[in-house]
Amino acid sequence: EAQVTQNPRYLITVTGKKLTVTCSQNMNHEYMSWYRQDPGLGLRQIYYSMNVEVTDKGDVPEGYKVSRKEKRNFPLILESPSPNQTSLYFCASSPVPGQGPDYGYTFGSGTRLTVV
Amino acid sequence: AQTVTQSQPEMSVQEAETVTLSCTYDTSENNYYLFWYKQPPSRQMILVIRQEAYKQQNATENRFSVNFQKAAKSFSLKISDSQLGDTAMYFCAFMTGGGADGLTFGKGTHLIIQP
């Protein structure tokens, strides 16, 4: 089944304890992105990646890191989490538009992160 | 930079009615794509419908259709014969022609279908 897989689904952690949220896609998509969703704010982009070893900041990158060492994986790293990073996080991937009819981003199931 | 505006935070209609969700956007790009995503209580983000800006014909997917007005930068979603399972948050989203820099979302409309 074509999908984007995020882990974990739920995570409660303490301030300052480094964590990684994994994201993997099996559709051979070039593009991948991370978003956070907060009530009243919609979804905001954290980082995005055009391809292996090519990443760039989105609208809210502070406090986050990413890496794209393999095409299928795009982990999100919080080196020193703080309570204001409590949020719902989504990973998504997309083929290059114009290469087929199924353009657009496919989303993972989300990770609910609580930092106390 | 692009912006996407959804002016209706919440809407409520009766089952079987038709409902229209509004979305406007601002961009200086000429080539781009527009989407509507549905987020039910399960929180999964589901792609409902997509539209290429260079296509004048409005996209349709079963009970879902859009009214794309490029000059007015408007992209509304019409849901016909609404069903209880349509209850969800709906997000309008913009993607540049290249697509690599991801999606810009509106803040969403919470649609409630009443029995």
Coordinates of C-alpha atoms in Angstrom, one line a residue:
Chain A
E1 CA 0.0 0.0 0.0
A2 CA 1.3 3.4 -1.0
Q3 CA 1.7 5.5 2.2
V4 CA 3.6 7.8 4.4
T5 CA 4.5 6.3 7.7
Q6 CA 5.2 8.4 10.8
N7 CA 6.3 7.1 14.2
P8 CA 5.5 7.4 16.9
R9 CA 1.7 8.3 16.8
Y10 CA 1.9 9.8 20.3
L11 CA 4.8 11.0 22.4
I12 CA 5.0 12.7 25.8
T13 CA 8.4 14.0 26.7
V14 CA 10.1 16.4 29.1
T15 CA 11.7 19.7 28.2
G16 CA 15.2 19.4 26.8
K17 CA 15.2 15.7 26.0
K18 CA 16.2 15.2 22.4
L19 CA 13.7 13.3 20.3
T20 CA 13.3 12.2 16.7
V21 CA 10.0 11.7 14.8
T22 CA 10.5 9.3 11.9
C23 CA 8.9 9.6 8.5
S24 CA 9.2 7.2 5.6
Q25 CA 7.4 7.0 2.2
N26 CA 7.2 4.1 -0.2
M27 CA 6.1 6.0 -3.3
N28 CA 9.5 7.1 -4.5
H29 CA 8.5 10.7 -4.1
E30 CA 11.1 13.4 -4.6
Y31 CA 9.5 16.0 -2.3
M32 CA 8.9 15.7 1.4
S33 CA 7.7 18.2 4.0
W34 CA 7.0 18.6 7.7
Y35 CA 4.1 20.6 9.2
R36 CA 2.8 21.4 12.6
Q37 CA -0.9 21.9 13.3
D38 CA -2.1 24.1 16.1
P39 CA -5.7 25.2 16.9
G40 CA -6.7 28.3 15.1
L41 CA -3.5 28.4 13.1
G42 CA -4.0 25.6 10.6
L43 CA -1.0 23.8 9.3
R44 CA 2.4 25.6 9.0
Q45 CA 5.4 24.2 7.3
I46 CA 8.5 23.5 9.3
Y47 CA 11.0 22.2 6.7
Y48 CA 10.9 20.8 3.2
S49 CA 13.1 18.7 1.0
M50 CA 13.4 18.6 -2.8
N51 CA 15.6 15.5 -2.9
V52 CA 18.4 13.7 -1.1
E53 CA 20.6 16.1 0.8
V54 CA 18.5 19.1 -0.3
T55 CA 16.5 20.7 2.5
D56 CA 15.2 24.2 3.3
K57 CA 13.4 26.1 6.0
G58 CA 9.7 26.6 5.9
D59 CA 7.7 29.1 7.9
V60 CA 8.4 27.9 11.4
P61 CA 11.8 26.2 11.5
E62 CA 13.1 27.4 14.8
G63 CA 13.9 24.6 17.2
Y64 CA 13.8 21.9 14.6
K65 CA 16.3 20.0 12.4
V66 CA 15.8 17.6 9.5
S67 CA 17.9 15.4 7.3
R68 CA 17.4 13.6 4.0
K69 CA 20.1 11.0 3.6
E70 CA 17.8 8.6 1.8
K71 CA 15.0 9.4 -0.6
R72 CA 12.4 7.6 1.4
N73 CA 13.2 9.0 4.9
F74 CA 12.8 12.4 6.3
P75 CA 13.2 12.5 10.1
L76 CA 12.3 15.5 12.2
I77 CA 14.6 16.2 15.1
L78 CA 13.9 18.3 18.2
E79 CA 17.3 18.6 19.9
S80 CA 15.9 20.5 23.0
P81 CA 12.1 20.4 23.0
S82 CA 10.2 23.1 24.8
P83 CA 6.5 23.2 25.8
N84 CA 5.7 25.6 22.9
Q85 CA 6.5 22.7 20.5
T86 CA 3.6 20.8 21.8
S87 CA 1.6 20.2 18.7
L88 CA 0.3 17.8 16.1
Y89 CA 3.0 17.0 13.5
F90 CA 2.5 15.8 9.9
C91 CA 4.9 14.5 7.4
A92 CA 4.0 14.5 3.7
S93 CA 5.4 13.6 0.3
S94 CA 4.7 14.4 -3.3
P95 CA 5.9 13.5 -6.7
V96 CA 7.1 16.2 -9.0
P97 CA 4.0 17.8 -10.6
G98 CA 3.5 17.1 -14.2
Q99 CA 4.9 13.5 -14.0
G100 CA 1.5 12.0 -13.7
P101 CA -2.1 12.7 -12.6
D102 CA -1.5 12.0 -8.9
Y103 CA 0.2 15.2 -8.1
G104 CA -0.1 16.7 -4.6
Y105 CA 1.0 15.8 -1.1
T106 CA 0.1 12.5 0.6
F107 CA 0.2 12.8 4.4
G108 CA 1.2 10.6 7.2
S109 CA -1.2 9.8 10.1
G110 CA 0.3 12.5 12.4
T111 CA 2.3 12.5 15.6
R112 CA 0.8 14.1 18.7
L113 CA 3.7 15.5 20.7
T114 CA 3.4 16.8 24.2
V115 CA 6.4 18.5 25.9
V116 CA 6.0 19.0 29.7
Chain B
A1 CA 5.0 34.4 -0.5
Q2 CA 1.5 33.0 -0.9
T3 CA -1.4 33.4 1.5
V4 CA -4.6 31.4 1.7
T5 CA -7.7 32.7 3.4
Q6 CA -10.7 30.7 4.5
S7 CA -13.3 33.2 5.9
Q8 CA -15.7 30.7 7.4
P9 CA -14.4 29.2 10.6
E10 CA -17.4 27.0 11.0
M11 CA -20.5 25.9 9.0
S12 CA -23.4 23.7 9.8
V13 CA -25.9 22.2 7.3
Q14 CA -28.5 19.5 7.3
E15 CA -27.8 16.1 5.8
A16 CA -28.5 16.0 2.0
E17 CA -28.1 19.7 1.6
T18 CA -25.5 21.4 -0.6
V19 CA -22.8 23.4 1.0
T20 CA -20.1 25.7 -0.4
L21 CA -16.8 26.4 1.4
S22 CA -15.0 29.5 0.3
C23 CA -11.2 30.0 -0.2
T24 CA -9.3 32.9 -1.6
Y25 CA -5.6 33.1 -2.2
D26 CA -2.9 35.6 -3.1
T27 CA 0.0 34.9 -5.3
S28 CA 2.2 36.4 -8.0
E29 CA 2.7 33.0 -9.6
N30 CA 1.1 32.1 -12.8
N31 CA 1.6 28.4 -12.6
Y32 CA 0.3 26.7 -9.5
Y33 CA -2.0 24.0 -8.0
L34 CA -4.9 24.2 -5.5
F35 CA -6.2 21.5 -3.2
W36 CA -8.9 20.8 -0.7
Y37 CA -8.0 18.5 2.1
K38 CA -10.4 16.9 4.6
Q39 CA -9.5 16.2 8.2
P40 CA -12.1 14.1 10.0
P41 CA -11.9 13.5 13.8
S42 CA -9.4 10.7 13.1
R43 CA -7.1 13.6 12.2
Q44 CA -5.9 12.0 9.0
M45 CA -5.3 14.5 6.1
I46 CA -7.2 13.3 3.1
L47 CA -6.9 14.9 -0.4
V48 CA -10.4 15.6 -1.6
I49 CA -9.9 17.4 -4.9
R50 CA -7.2 19.2 -6.9
Q51 CA -7.0 21.8 -9.6
E52 CA -4.3 23.0 -11.9
A53 CA -4.3 26.7 -12.4
Y54 CA -3.8 26.4 -16.2
K55 CA -7.0 24.4 -16.6
Q56 CA -10.1 26.4 -17.0
Q57 CA -12.4 23.5 -16.4
N58 CA -13.4 23.0 -12.8
A59 CA -12.4 19.8 -11.2
T60 CA -15.1 17.3 -10.0
E61 CA -14.8 14.2 -7.8
N62 CA -18.2 12.5 -7.3
R63 CA -20.1 14.8 -4.9
F64 CA -17.3 17.3 -4.6
S65 CA -16.7 20.0 -7.1
V66 CA -14.8 23.3 -7.2
N67 CA -15.5 26.8 -8.6
F68 CA -12.1 28.1 -9.7
Q69 CA -12.0 31.7 -10.6
K70 CA -8.4 32.5 -11.5
A71 CA -8.8 36.2 -12.0
A72 CA -10.5 36.6 -8.7
K73 CA -8.1 34.2 -7.0
S74 CA -11.0 32.2 -5.6
F75 CA -11.3 28.4 -5.1
S76 CA -14.5 27.3 -3.5
L77 CA -15.5 23.8 -2.7
K78 CA -19.1 22.6 -3.2
I79 CA -20.3 19.4 -1.5
S80 CA -23.6 18.1 -2.9
D81 CA -25.9 15.7 -1.1
S82 CA -24.0 16.2 2.1
Q83 CA -23.6 13.1 4.3
L84 CA -22.8 12.7 8.0
G85 CA -19.4 11.4 7.1
D86 CA -18.6 14.7 5.5
T87 CA -18.3 16.2 9.0
A88 CA -14.7 17.4 9.3
M89 CA -12.2 20.2 9.1
Y90 CA -11.6 21.3 5.5
F91 CA -8.4 23.0 4.5
C92 CA -7.7 24.9 1.3
A93 CA -4.1 24.6 0.2
F94 CA -1.8 26.2 -2.5
M95 CA 1.2 24.7 -4.2
T96 CA 3.6 26.5 -6.5
G97 CA 4.1 25.1 -10.0
G98 CA 7.4 23.4 -9.0
G99 CA 5.8 21.9 -5.9
A100 CA 9.1 21.4 -4.1
D101 CA 8.4 24.0 -1.4
G102 CA 5.3 22.3 -0.1
L103 CA 1.8 23.6 0.7
T104 CA 0.5 26.8 2.1
F105 CA -2.7 26.2 4.0
G106 CA -5.7 28.3 5.0
K107 CA -6.8 28.0 8.7
G108 CA -9.6 25.7 7.9
T109 CA -13.4 25.5 8.0
H110 CA -15.1 23.2 10.5
L111 CA -18.1 21.7 8.6
I112 CA -20.8 20.0 10.6
I113 CA -23.5 17.9 8.9
Q114 CA -26.6 17.7 11.1
P115 CA -28.8 14.6 10.8

